[in-house]
Amino acid sequence: MALPMATAFANPFPFLPQKLLNNPPSTAFISTTKRFINSNSNNVEVKGPKQTIDKYHLIWSPSFWKKAAMATIIYKSIQLLLASRINLSSAGRISSCHQSKITALVLPLLSSSCCAVQLVINALSGWGCAGFNTVLGPVRPLLLPLLLLSTWNLLPQRSLGWTALSLFLAFLPELMYIFNSITRNRWKKQNNDTSLQNNALTANIQLAIPTMGCIACVNKIDTSIRQCESAASITQEKSWLTEGPGKGGMAELKISGQSTEDIDKVIQNVVTAIENAGFECKTERLHID
């Protein structure tokens, strides 16, 4: 019994190569991902509350992998203890139970803080943030290792397509974060500040959106701004989650117009679009050049 236990503690992720464990994602992959995301962000100047990566509860958030590693060690230890006490027939019944599609869907959804559910809510209604990430986000470092261990154990018994779907749902927050960064940068390049050439005034506006709570909300706010009636007058935009407990976010835009009335109209259209998406919104700062 001493050898398996030592092996489990030496390599708590049996499905990952030892080379990757020696150079964990928190130092190599995560730093590369951060550089990639920063290179795709726009240049809107942030003067108010700044973005906090902690609130997104992503795999490259500080201390995420430390919590995940500790959870994995605990899960493996429990698994080894149970394996020595449960007979093979009971283990078979437990394995069959874990193969159910309901379990295979629920755990990935919980591991992603129900990101897919929030995306569906945003697409079909104007309800705003349901608060899944506020509740489930802090325990995501505990749920994700459980999903990965379960996926590894059931890999020979489940189809490749179902396994891929489970992993896609579980890592949807990370995929959405990268997607938002790429889309924002592409939208900025398409605009390319062309409206500034024909307008006398430019303005930087910062909006407070206290009901934002997850990366799906950031995606909805960005989309609402780009699709509002005055989108042609917006040259840059960015939204993010802010520091502090609970929900909270900001959006900042660079807009242009011929007069202060044009600027006011753009702001009104943007605020209306965000409120129609189900989020509270108010003007925090406005600077006109």
CSV table of C-alpha atoms in Angstrom, one decimal, residues 7-260:
chain,number,residue,atom,x,y,z
A,7,THR,CA,3.2,7.2,-6.6
A,8,ALA,CA,-0.1,9.1,-6.2
A,9,PHE,CA,1.6,11.9,-4.2
A,10,ALA,CA,4.5,12.0,-6.7
A,11,ASN,CA,2.2,12.4,-9.7
A,12,PRO,CA,-1.3,13.5,-8.7
A,13,PHE,CA,-2.1,14.0,-12.4
A,14,PRO,CA,-1.5,10.5,-13.9
A,15,PHE,CA,-2.9,11.6,-17.3
A,16,LEU,CA,-0.3,14.4,-17.7
A,17,PRO,CA,3.3,13.8,-18.8
A,18,GLN,CA,6.0,14.1,-16.1
A,19,LYS,CA,7.7,16.9,-18.1
A,20,LEU,CA,4.6,19.0,-17.9
A,21,LEU,CA,4.4,18.5,-14.1
A,22,ASN,CA,8.0,19.5,-13.7
A,23,ASN,CA,7.1,22.8,-15.6
A,24,PRO,CA,3.6,23.4,-14.4
A,25,PRO,CA,1.1,25.6,-16.5
A,26,SER,CA,1.2,28.2,-13.8
A,27,THR,CA,4.8,29.2,-14.9
A,28,ALA,CA,5.0,28.3,-18.5
A,29,PHE,CA,1.7,28.0,-20.4
A,30,ILE,CA,-0.1,30.6,-18.2
A,31,SER,CA,2.5,33.3,-18.7
A,32,THR,CA,2.4,32.7,-22.4
A,33,THR,CA,-1.3,32.9,-22.4
A,34,LYS,CA,-1.2,36.1,-20.5
A,35,ARG,CA,1.2,37.7,-23.0
A,36,PHE,CA,-1.1,36.5,-25.8
A,37,ILE,CA,-4.2,38.0,-24.2
A,38,ASN,CA,-2.4,41.3,-23.4
A,39,SER,CA,-1.2,41.6,-27.0
A,40,ASN,CA,-4.8,41.3,-28.1
A,41,SER,CA,-6.2,43.9,-25.7
A,42,ASN,CA,-7.0,47.4,-26.8
A,43,ASN,CA,-5.4,50.6,-25.6
A,44,VAL,CA,-8.4,52.2,-23.8
A,45,GLU,CA,-6.9,54.0,-20.8
A,46,VAL,CA,-8.3,52.7,-17.5
A,47,LYS,CA,-8.4,55.3,-14.7
A,48,GLY,CA,-11.0,53.8,-12.4
A,49,PRO,CA,-11.3,50.4,-10.8
A,50,LYS,CA,-9.0,48.0,-12.6
A,51,GLN,CA,-9.6,44.5,-13.9
A,52,THR,CA,-8.8,41.7,-11.4
A,53,ILE,CA,-8.0,38.3,-12.9
A,54,ASP,CA,-8.9,36.7,-9.6
A,55,LYS,CA,-12.6,37.4,-10.0
A,56,TYR,CA,-12.8,35.4,-13.3
A,57,HIS,CA,-11.5,32.2,-11.5
A,58,LEU,CA,-9.6,31.1,-14.5
A,59,ILE,CA,-6.8,28.4,-14.6
A,60,TRP,CA,-4.2,31.2,-14.9
A,61,SER,CA,-5.6,33.1,-11.9
A,62,PRO,CA,-3.2,33.5,-9.0
A,63,SER,CA,-3.1,30.5,-6.6
A,64,PHE,CA,-5.6,28.5,-8.8
A,65,TRP,CA,-3.1,25.7,-9.5
A,66,LYS,CA,-2.0,25.5,-5.9
A,67,LYS,CA,-5.6,24.8,-4.8
A,68,ALA,CA,-6.2,22.5,-7.6
A,69,ALA,CA,-3.0,20.4,-6.8
A,70,MET,CA,-4.0,20.1,-3.2
A,71,ALA,CA,-7.5,19.0,-4.1
A,72,THR,CA,-6.1,16.4,-6.5
A,73,ILE,CA,-3.9,14.9,-3.8
A,74,ILE,CA,-6.8,14.7,-1.5
A,75,TYR,CA,-9.1,13.1,-4.1
A,76,LYS,CA,-6.4,10.5,-5.0
A,77,SER,CA,-5.9,9.7,-1.4
A,78,ILE,CA,-9.6,9.2,-0.9
A,79,GLN,CA,-9.7,7.1,-4.0
A,80,LEU,CA,-6.9,4.8,-2.9
A,81,LEU,CA,-8.5,4.4,0.6
A,82,LEU,CA,-11.9,3.5,-0.9
A,83,ALA,CA,-10.4,1.2,-3.5
A,84,SER,CA,-8.9,-0.9,-0.6
A,85,ARG,CA,-12.3,-1.2,1.2
A,86,ILE,CA,-14.8,-1.6,-1.6
A,87,ASN,CA,-15.1,-5.0,-3.4
A,88,LEU,CA,-15.0,-5.2,-7.2
A,89,SER,CA,-18.7,-5.7,-7.6
A,90,SER,CA,-19.5,-2.5,-5.7
A,91,ALA,CA,-16.8,-0.7,-7.6
A,92,GLY,CA,-18.4,-1.8,-10.8
A,93,ARG,CA,-21.8,-0.5,-9.7
A,94,ILE,CA,-20.2,2.8,-8.8
A,95,SER,CA,-18.4,3.0,-12.1
A,96,SER,CA,-21.7,2.4,-14.0
A,97,CYS,CA,-23.4,5.1,-12.0
A,98,HIS,CA,-20.7,7.6,-12.9
A,99,GLN,CA,-21.1,6.8,-16.6
A,100,SER,CA,-24.6,8.3,-16.7
A,101,LYS,CA,-24.9,11.2,-19.1
A,102,ILE,CA,-26.5,13.3,-16.4
A,103,THR,CA,-23.4,13.1,-14.2
A,104,ALA,CA,-21.2,13.6,-17.2
A,105,LEU,CA,-23.0,16.9,-17.9
A,106,VAL,CA,-23.5,18.3,-14.4
A,107,LEU,CA,-19.9,18.0,-13.3
A,108,PRO,CA,-18.5,19.9,-16.3
A,109,LEU,CA,-21.1,22.6,-15.9
A,110,LEU,CA,-20.3,23.0,-12.2
A,111,SER,CA,-16.6,23.0,-13.0
A,112,SER,CA,-17.1,25.9,-15.4
A,113,SER,CA,-19.3,27.9,-12.9
A,114,CYS,CA,-22.2,27.2,-15.3
A,115,CYS,CA,-20.7,29.4,-18.0
A,116,ALA,CA,-22.7,27.7,-20.8
A,117,VAL,CA,-25.9,28.3,-18.9
A,118,GLN,CA,-25.1,32.0,-18.5
A,119,LEU,CA,-24.3,32.2,-22.2
A,120,VAL,CA,-27.7,30.7,-23.1
A,121,ILE,CA,-29.4,33.1,-20.7
A,122,ASN,CA,-27.6,36.1,-22.3
A,123,ALA,CA,-28.6,34.9,-25.8
A,124,LEU,CA,-32.3,34.2,-25.1
A,125,SER,CA,-33.3,36.9,-22.6
A,126,GLY,CA,-32.4,40.2,-21.0
A,127,TRP,CA,-32.1,38.8,-17.5
A,128,GLY,CA,-28.5,39.8,-17.0
A,129,CYS,CA,-26.2,37.9,-14.7
A,130,ALA,CA,-27.6,34.9,-12.8
A,131,GLY,CA,-24.6,34.9,-10.3
A,132,PHE,CA,-23.3,31.4,-11.0
A,133,ASN,CA,-19.7,32.5,-11.0
A,134,THR,CA,-20.1,34.5,-7.8
A,135,VAL,CA,-21.1,31.3,-6.0
A,136,LEU,CA,-19.3,28.5,-7.9
A,137,GLY,CA,-16.2,30.4,-9.0
A,138,PRO,CA,-14.4,30.2,-5.6
A,139,VAL,CA,-14.7,26.4,-5.5
A,140,ARG,CA,-13.8,25.9,-9.2
A,141,PRO,CA,-10.2,24.9,-8.3
A,142,LEU,CA,-11.8,22.1,-6.3
A,143,LEU,CA,-14.3,21.0,-8.9
A,144,LEU,CA,-12.0,21.0,-12.0
A,145,PRO,CA,-9.5,18.4,-10.7
A,146,LEU,CA,-12.4,16.2,-9.7
A,147,LEU,CA,-13.6,16.4,-13.3
A,148,LEU,CA,-10.2,15.7,-14.8
A,149,LEU,CA,-9.7,12.7,-12.6
A,150,SER,CA,-13.1,11.4,-13.4
A,151,THR,CA,-12.6,11.9,-17.1
A,152,TRP,CA,-9.3,10.0,-17.0
A,153,ASN,CA,-10.8,7.1,-15.1
A,154,LEU,CA,-13.8,6.8,-17.5
A,155,LEU,CA,-11.8,7.4,-20.6
A,156,PRO,CA,-11.8,3.8,-21.7
A,157,GLN,CA,-15.6,3.5,-21.1
A,158,ARG,CA,-16.8,6.7,-22.7
A,159,SER,CA,-16.8,7.9,-26.3
A,160,LEU,CA,-14.3,10.4,-27.5
A,161,GLY,CA,-17.0,12.8,-28.5
A,162,TRP,CA,-18.6,12.8,-25.0
A,163,THR,CA,-15.2,13.3,-23.4
A,164,ALA,CA,-14.4,16.2,-25.7
A,165,LEU,CA,-17.8,17.8,-24.9
A,166,SER,CA,-17.2,17.5,-21.1
A,167,LEU,CA,-13.8,19.1,-21.4
A,168,PHE,CA,-15.2,21.9,-23.6
A,169,LEU,CA,-17.9,22.7,-21.1
A,170,ALA,CA,-15.4,22.6,-18.2
A,171,PHE,CA,-12.9,25.0,-19.8
A,172,LEU,CA,-15.5,27.3,-21.5
A,173,PRO,CA,-14.6,30.3,-19.3
A,174,GLU,CA,-11.0,30.2,-20.5
A,175,LEU,CA,-12.1,29.8,-24.1
A,176,MET,CA,-14.5,32.7,-23.7
A,177,TYR,CA,-11.8,34.9,-22.2
A,178,ILE,CA,-9.5,34.3,-25.2
A,179,PHE,CA,-12.4,34.7,-27.6
A,180,ASN,CA,-13.3,38.0,-26.1
A,181,SER,CA,-9.8,39.3,-26.4
A,182,ILE,CA,-9.4,38.3,-30.1
A,183,THR,CA,-12.9,39.7,-31.0
A,184,ARG,CA,-12.2,43.0,-29.3
A,185,ASN,CA,-8.9,43.4,-31.0
A,186,ARG,CA,-10.4,42.5,-34.4
A,187,TRP,CA,-13.3,44.9,-33.9
A,188,LYS,CA,-10.8,47.7,-33.0
A,189,LYS,CA,-8.8,47.1,-36.2
A,190,GLN,CA,-11.9,47.2,-38.3
A,191,ASN,CA,-12.8,50.6,-36.9
A,192,ASN,CA,-9.2,51.9,-37.0
A,193,ASP,CA,-10.2,55.3,-35.7
A,194,THR,CA,-11.7,56.3,-39.1
A,195,SER,CA,-14.5,58.2,-37.5
A,196,LEU,CA,-12.0,60.5,-35.7
A,197,GLN,CA,-11.0,62.0,-39.0
A,198,ASN,CA,-14.4,63.5,-39.7
A,199,ASN,CA,-15.5,64.5,-36.2
A,200,ALA,CA,-14.5,67.5,-34.1
A,201,LEU,CA,-14.8,65.9,-30.7
A,202,THR,CA,-13.6,62.8,-29.1
A,203,ALA,CA,-14.5,61.5,-25.6
A,204,ASN,CA,-13.5,58.8,-23.2
A,205,ILE,CA,-16.3,57.5,-21.1
A,206,GLN,CA,-16.3,55.0,-18.3
A,207,LEU,CA,-19.5,53.1,-17.3
A,208,ALA,CA,-20.1,51.4,-14.0
A,209,ILE,CA,-21.9,48.0,-14.4
A,210,PRO,CA,-22.4,46.6,-10.8
A,211,THR,CA,-24.3,43.5,-11.9
A,212,MET,CA,-21.6,41.9,-14.0
A,213,GLY,CA,-20.3,38.7,-12.5
A,214,CYS,CA,-18.5,36.5,-15.0
A,215,ILE,CA,-16.7,36.2,-18.4
A,216,ALA,CA,-20.1,35.5,-20.1
A,217,CYS,CA,-21.3,38.8,-18.8
A,218,VAL,CA,-18.2,40.6,-20.2
A,219,ASN,CA,-19.0,39.0,-23.6
A,220,LYS,CA,-22.6,40.2,-23.4
A,221,ILE,CA,-21.6,43.7,-22.5
A,222,ASP,CA,-19.1,43.9,-25.3
A,223,THR,CA,-21.6,42.5,-27.8
A,224,SER,CA,-24.3,44.9,-26.7
A,225,ILE,CA,-22.0,47.9,-27.1
A,226,ARG,CA,-20.8,46.8,-30.6
A,227,GLN,CA,-24.4,46.3,-31.8
A,228,CYS,CA,-26.0,49.5,-30.4
A,229,GLU,CA,-27.3,52.2,-32.7
A,230,SER,CA,-24.3,54.4,-32.3
A,231,ALA,CA,-21.7,51.7,-32.8
A,232,ALA,CA,-20.2,53.5,-35.8
A,233,SER,CA,-19.1,56.4,-33.5
A,234,ILE,CA,-17.3,54.0,-31.0
A,235,THR,CA,-13.7,53.5,-31.9
A,236,GLN,CA,-12.6,51.5,-28.9
A,237,GLU,CA,-14.4,49.6,-26.1
A,238,LYS,CA,-13.5,47.3,-23.3
A,239,SER,CA,-15.4,45.8,-20.3
A,240,TRP,CA,-14.0,43.9,-17.3
A,241,LEU,CA,-14.7,42.7,-13.8
A,242,THR,CA,-13.5,44.9,-11.0
A,243,GLU,CA,-11.9,44.2,-7.6
A,244,GLY,CA,-14.1,43.7,-4.6
A,245,PRO,CA,-16.5,41.1,-3.2
A,246,GLY,CA,-19.5,39.9,-5.2
A,247,LYS,CA,-20.4,41.2,-8.6
A,248,GLY,CA,-19.1,44.3,-10.2
A,249,GLY,CA,-17.7,45.5,-13.5
A,250,MET,CA,-16.8,48.5,-15.7
A,251,ALA,CA,-16.8,49.4,-19.4
A,252,GLU,CA,-14.7,52.1,-21.1
A,253,LEU,CA,-15.2,53.5,-24.5
A,254,LYS,CA,-13.6,56.0,-26.9
A,255,ILE,CA,-16.3,57.8,-28.9
A,256,SER,CA,-16.4,60.6,-31.4
A,257,GLY,CA,-19.0,63.2,-32.7
A,258,GLN,CA,-19.5,66.6,-34.2
A,259,SER,CA,-20.9,68.1,-31.0
A,260,THR,CA,-21.6,67.5,-27.4
